[in-house]
mmCIF file of C-alpha atoms in Angstrom:
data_model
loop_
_atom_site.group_PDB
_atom_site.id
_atom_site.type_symbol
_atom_site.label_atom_id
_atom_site.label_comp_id
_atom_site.label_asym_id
_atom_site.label_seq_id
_atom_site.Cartn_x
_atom_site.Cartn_y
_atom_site.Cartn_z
ATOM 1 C CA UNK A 112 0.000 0.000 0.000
ATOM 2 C CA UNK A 113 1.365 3.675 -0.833
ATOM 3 C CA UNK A 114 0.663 6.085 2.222
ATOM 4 C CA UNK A 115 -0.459 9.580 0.740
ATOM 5 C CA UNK A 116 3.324 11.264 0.629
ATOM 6 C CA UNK A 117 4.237 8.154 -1.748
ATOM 7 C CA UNK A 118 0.728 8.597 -4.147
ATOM 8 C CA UNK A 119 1.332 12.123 -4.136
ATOM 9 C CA UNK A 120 4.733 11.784 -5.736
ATOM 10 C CA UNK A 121 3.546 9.279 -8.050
ATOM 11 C CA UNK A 122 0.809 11.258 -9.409
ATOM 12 C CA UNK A 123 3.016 14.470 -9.674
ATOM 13 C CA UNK A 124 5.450 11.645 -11.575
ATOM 14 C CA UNK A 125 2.643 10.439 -13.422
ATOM 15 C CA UNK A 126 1.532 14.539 -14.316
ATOM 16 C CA UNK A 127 5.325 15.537 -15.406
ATOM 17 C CA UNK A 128 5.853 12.665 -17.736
ATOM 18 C CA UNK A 129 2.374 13.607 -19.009
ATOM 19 C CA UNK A 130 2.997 17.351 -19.695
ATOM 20 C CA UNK A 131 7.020 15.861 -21.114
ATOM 21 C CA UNK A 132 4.549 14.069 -23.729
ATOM 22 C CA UNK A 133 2.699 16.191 -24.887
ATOM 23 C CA UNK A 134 5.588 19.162 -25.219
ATOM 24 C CA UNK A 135 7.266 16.764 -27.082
ATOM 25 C CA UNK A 136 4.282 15.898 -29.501
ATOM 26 C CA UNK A 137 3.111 20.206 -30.003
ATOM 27 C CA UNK A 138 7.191 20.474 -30.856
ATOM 28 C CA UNK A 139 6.879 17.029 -33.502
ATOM 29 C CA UNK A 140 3.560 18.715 -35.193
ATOM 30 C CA UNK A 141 5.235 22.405 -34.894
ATOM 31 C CA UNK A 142 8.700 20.689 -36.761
ATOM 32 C CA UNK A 143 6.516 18.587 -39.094
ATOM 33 C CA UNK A 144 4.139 22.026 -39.582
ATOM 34 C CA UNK A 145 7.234 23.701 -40.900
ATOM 35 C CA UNK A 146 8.517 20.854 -43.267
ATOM 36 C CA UNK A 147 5.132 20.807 -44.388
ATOM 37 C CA UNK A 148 5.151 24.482 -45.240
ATOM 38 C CA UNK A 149 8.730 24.481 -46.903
ATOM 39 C CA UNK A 150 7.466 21.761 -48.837
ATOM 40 C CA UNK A 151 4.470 24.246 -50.288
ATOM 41 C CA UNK A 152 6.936 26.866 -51.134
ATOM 42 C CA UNK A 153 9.288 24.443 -52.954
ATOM 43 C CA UNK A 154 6.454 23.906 -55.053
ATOM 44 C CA UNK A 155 4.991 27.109 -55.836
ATOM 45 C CA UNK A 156 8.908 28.887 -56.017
ATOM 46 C CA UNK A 157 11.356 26.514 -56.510
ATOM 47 C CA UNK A 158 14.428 28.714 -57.735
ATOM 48 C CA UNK A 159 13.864 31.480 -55.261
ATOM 49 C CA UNK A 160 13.267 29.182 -52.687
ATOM 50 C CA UNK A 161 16.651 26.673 -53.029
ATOM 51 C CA UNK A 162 18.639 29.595 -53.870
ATOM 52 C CA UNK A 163 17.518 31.325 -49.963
ATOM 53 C CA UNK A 164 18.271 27.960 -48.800
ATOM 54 C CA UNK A 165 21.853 27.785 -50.399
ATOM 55 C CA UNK A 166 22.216 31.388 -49.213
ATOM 56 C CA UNK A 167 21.584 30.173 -45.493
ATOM 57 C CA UNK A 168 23.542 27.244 -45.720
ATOM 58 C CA UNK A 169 26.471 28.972 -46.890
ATOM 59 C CA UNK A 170 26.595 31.591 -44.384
ATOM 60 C CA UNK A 171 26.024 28.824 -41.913
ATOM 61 C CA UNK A 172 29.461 27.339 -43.149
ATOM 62 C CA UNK A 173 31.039 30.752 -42.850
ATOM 63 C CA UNK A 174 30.079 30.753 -38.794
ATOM 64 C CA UNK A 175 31.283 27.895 -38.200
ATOM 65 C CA UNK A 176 34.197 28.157 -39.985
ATOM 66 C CA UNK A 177 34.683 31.323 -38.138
ATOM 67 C CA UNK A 178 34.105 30.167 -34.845
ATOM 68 C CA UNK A 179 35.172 26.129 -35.013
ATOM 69 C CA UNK A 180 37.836 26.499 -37.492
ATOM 70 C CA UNK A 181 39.867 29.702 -36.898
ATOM 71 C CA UNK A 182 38.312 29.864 -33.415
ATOM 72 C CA UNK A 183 37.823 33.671 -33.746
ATOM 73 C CA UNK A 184 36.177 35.360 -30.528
ATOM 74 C CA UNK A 185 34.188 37.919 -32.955
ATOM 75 C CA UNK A 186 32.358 37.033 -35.629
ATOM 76 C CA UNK A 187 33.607 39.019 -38.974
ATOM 77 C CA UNK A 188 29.792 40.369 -40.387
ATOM 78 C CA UNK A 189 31.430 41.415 -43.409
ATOM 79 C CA UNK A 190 32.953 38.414 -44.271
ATOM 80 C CA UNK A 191 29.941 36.887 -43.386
ATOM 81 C CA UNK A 192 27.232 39.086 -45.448
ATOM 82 C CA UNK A 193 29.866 38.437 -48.228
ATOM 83 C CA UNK A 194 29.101 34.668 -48.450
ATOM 84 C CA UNK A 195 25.453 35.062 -48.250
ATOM 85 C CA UNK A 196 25.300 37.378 -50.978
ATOM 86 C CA UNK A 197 27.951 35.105 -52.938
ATOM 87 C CA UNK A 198 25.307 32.018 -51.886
ATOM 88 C CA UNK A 199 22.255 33.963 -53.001
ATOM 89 C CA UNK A 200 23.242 35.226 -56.352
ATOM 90 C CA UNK A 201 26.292 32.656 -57.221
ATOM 91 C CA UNK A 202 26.199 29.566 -55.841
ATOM 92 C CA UNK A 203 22.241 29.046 -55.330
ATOM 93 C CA UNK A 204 21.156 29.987 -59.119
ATOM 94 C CA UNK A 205 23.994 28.275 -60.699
ATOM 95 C CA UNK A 206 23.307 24.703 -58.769
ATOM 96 C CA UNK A 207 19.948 25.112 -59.346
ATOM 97 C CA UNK A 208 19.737 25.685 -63.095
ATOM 98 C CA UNK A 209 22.437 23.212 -63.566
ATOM 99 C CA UNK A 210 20.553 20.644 -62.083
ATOM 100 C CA UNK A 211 17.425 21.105 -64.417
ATOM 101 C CA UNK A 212 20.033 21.500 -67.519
ATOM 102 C CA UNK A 213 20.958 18.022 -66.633
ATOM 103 C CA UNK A 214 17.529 16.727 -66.335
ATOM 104 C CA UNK A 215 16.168 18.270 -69.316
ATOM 105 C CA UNK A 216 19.478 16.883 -71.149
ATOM 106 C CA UNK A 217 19.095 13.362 -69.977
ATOM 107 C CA UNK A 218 15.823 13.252 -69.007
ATOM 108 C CA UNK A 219 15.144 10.762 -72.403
ATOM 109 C CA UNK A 220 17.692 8.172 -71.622
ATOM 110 C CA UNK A 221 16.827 4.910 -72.590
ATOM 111 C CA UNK A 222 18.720 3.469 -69.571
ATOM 112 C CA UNK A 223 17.223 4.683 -65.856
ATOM 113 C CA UNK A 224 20.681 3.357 -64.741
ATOM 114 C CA UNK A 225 22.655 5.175 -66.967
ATOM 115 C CA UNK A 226 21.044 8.616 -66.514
ATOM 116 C CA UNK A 227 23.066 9.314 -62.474
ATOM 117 C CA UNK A 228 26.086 7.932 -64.348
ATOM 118 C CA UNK A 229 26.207 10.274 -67.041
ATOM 119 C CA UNK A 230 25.055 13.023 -65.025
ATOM 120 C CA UNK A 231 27.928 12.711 -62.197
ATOM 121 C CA UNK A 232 30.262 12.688 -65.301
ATOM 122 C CA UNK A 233 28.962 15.708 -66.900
ATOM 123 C CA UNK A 234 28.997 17.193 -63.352
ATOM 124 C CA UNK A 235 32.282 16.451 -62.286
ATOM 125 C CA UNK A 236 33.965 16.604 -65.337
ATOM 126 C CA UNK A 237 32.742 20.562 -66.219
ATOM 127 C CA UNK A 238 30.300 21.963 -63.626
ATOM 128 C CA UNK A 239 32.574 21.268 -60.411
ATOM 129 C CA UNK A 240 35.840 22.856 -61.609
ATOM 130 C CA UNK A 241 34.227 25.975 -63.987
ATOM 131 C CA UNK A 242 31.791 26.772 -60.680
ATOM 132 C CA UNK A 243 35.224 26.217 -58.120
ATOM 133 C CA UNK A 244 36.968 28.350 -60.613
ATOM 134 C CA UNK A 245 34.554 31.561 -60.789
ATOM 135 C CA UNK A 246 33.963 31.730 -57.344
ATOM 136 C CA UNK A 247 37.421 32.385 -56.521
ATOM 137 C CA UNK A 248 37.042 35.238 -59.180
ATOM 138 C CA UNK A 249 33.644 36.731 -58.015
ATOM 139 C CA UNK A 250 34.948 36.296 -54.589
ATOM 140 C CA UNK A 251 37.961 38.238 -55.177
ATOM 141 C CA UNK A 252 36.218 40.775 -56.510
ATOM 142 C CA UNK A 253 33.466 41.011 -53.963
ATOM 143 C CA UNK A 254 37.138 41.788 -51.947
ATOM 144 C CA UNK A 255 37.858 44.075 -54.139
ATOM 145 C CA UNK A 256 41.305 42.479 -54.834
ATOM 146 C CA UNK A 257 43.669 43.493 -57.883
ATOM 147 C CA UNK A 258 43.410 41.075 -60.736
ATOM 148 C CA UNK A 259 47.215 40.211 -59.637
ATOM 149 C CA UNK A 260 45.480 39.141 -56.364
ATOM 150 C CA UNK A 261 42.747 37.053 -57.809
ATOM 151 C CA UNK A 262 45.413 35.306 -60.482
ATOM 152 C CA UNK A 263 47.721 34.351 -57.334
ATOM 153 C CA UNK A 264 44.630 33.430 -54.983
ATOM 154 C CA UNK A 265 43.508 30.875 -58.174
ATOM 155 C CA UNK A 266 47.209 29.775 -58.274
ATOM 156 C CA UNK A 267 47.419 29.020 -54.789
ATOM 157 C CA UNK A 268 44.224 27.656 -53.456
ATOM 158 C CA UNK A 269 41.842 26.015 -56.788
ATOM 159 C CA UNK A 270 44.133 22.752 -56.871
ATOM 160 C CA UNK A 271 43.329 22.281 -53.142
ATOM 161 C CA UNK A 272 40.119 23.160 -53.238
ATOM 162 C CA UNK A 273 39.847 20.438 -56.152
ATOM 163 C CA UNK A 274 41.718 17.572 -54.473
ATOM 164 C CA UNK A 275 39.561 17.929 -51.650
ATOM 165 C CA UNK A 276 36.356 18.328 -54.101
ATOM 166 C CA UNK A 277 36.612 15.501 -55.534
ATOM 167 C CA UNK A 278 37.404 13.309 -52.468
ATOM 168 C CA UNK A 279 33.439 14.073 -50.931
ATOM 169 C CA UNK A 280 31.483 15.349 -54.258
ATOM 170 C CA UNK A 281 31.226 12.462 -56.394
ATOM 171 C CA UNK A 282 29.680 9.776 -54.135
ATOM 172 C CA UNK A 283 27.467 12.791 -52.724
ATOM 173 C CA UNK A 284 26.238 13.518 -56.056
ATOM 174 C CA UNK A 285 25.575 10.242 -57.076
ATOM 175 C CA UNK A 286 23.481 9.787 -54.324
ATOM 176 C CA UNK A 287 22.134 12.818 -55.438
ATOM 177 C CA UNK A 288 21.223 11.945 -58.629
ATOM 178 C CA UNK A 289 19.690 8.525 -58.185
ATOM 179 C CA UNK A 290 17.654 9.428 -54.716
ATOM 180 C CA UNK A 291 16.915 13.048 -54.566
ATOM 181 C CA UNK A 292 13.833 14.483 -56.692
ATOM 182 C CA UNK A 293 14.799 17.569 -58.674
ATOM 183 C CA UNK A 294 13.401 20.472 -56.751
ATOM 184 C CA UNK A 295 15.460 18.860 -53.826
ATOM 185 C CA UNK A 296 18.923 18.579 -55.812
ATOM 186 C CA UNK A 297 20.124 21.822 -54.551
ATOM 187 C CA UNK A 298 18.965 21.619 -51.064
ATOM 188 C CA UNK A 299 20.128 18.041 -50.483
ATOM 189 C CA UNK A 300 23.493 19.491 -51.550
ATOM 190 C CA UNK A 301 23.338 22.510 -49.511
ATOM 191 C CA UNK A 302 22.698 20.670 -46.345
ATOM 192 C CA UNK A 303 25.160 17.884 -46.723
ATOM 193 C CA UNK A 304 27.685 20.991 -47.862
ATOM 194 C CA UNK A 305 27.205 22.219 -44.778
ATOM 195 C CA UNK A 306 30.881 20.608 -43.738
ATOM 196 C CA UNK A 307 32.197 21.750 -47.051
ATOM 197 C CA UNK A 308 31.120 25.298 -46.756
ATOM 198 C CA UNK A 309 33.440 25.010 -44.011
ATOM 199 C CA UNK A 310 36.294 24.162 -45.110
ATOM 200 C CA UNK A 311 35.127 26.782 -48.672
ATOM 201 C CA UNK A 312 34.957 29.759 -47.002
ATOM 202 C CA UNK A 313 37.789 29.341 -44.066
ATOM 203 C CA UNK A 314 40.156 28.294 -47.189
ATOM 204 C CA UNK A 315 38.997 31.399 -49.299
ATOM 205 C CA UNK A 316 38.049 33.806 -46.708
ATOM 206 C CA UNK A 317 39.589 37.094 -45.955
ATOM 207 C CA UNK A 318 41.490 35.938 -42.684
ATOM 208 C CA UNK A 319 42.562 31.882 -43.578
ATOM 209 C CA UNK A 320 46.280 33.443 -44.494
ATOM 210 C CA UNK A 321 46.343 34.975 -41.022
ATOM 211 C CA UNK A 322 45.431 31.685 -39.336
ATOM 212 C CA UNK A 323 47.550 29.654 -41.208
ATOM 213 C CA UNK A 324 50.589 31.711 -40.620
ATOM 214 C CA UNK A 325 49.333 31.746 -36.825
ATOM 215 C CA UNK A 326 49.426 28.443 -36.749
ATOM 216 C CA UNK A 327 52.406 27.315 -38.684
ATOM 217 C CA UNK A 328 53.812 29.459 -35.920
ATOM 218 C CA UNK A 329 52.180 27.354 -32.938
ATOM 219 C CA UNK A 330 53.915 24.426 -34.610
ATOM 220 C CA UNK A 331 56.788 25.673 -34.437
ATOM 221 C CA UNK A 332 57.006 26.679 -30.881
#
């Protein structure tokens, strides 16, 4: 038998675990609400919409970057509002009407198995190095660098940024390809870039010299 101190705990037990419950189930339908919603807008805007997601994503990249990577104790806003705005109107568009240019142009395959296969080709073989390639130009520019700048900046950093590329892009894309429905292409990319925007914008941003230097010298000591 439970004397009344005992019940009384039970039932306030009993009432917590409740009210836990049903928290969790209002935060479920509010997350589920919101995927729901996204969902809608893909449909009815899909270019605007994956490009604002591609914007987000990559300014995600540059935080953390910022604050994982170089470890810095303030956040540089201008370097930061520079990688959305290369996100929005570079990077976002670009994936996104690549994407449909390779669906329209092998949309008629005869072989459903051949169609990923051809497309991570195409991709890797043209899209990945031109799109590298111009956005260490625009991003230069959006420094406003001297064209000497930009030409050494290419020179020093696109074979890395290659090497690396190519080590995590074409499994991710071929995953891409086979399991992701268009409209999605971008965003599935985007997300799982998330560790790539990274290492993107702390290899081309304004202050990776500094830290390298900074810590070729921590090495040392």
């Amino acid at each position: 038998m439970l004397n009344n101190q005992d019940d009384s705990i039970l039932k306030q037990i009993i009432l917590t675990t409740r009210i836990s419950l049903e928290r969790n189930q209002v935060k479920r339908k509010n997350i589920m609400n919101l995927i729901r919603a996204y969902g809608n807008v893909m449909i009815k805007h899909p270019i605007k919409t994956q490009c604002l997601t591609t914007a987000v994503l990559v300014t995600t990249g540059d935080i953390i970057a910022q604050k994982l990577i170089e470890d810095q104790s303030r956040l540089n806003v201008k370097r930061t509002a520079k990688f959305a705005l290369f996100g929005l109107l570079y990077v976002g568009p670009s994936v996104t009407y690549w994407y449909r240019f390779l669906d329209r142009s092998f949309g008629r395959s005869k072989s459903i198995r051949l169609k990923p296969w051809q497309k991570l080709i195409v991709d890797q073989s043209f899209f990945n190095p031109a799109i590298n390639f111009f956005a260490l130009i625009i991003l230069g520019v959006l420094d406003q660098k001297k064209s000497t700048e930009i030409v050494e900046n290419i020179q020093k950093n696109y074979l890395d940024i290659m090497i690396a590329s190519y080590k995590i892009w074409p499994l991710v894309q071929l995953i891409n390809f086979y399991l992701i429905p268009l409209n999605y292409r971008s965003v599935f990319v985007a997300a799982f870039s998330l560790a790539w925007n990274s290492y993107y914008t702390w290899k081309l941003g304004e202050k990776s010299s500094e830290y390298l230097q900074n810590s070729k010298a921590n090495h040392q000591d």
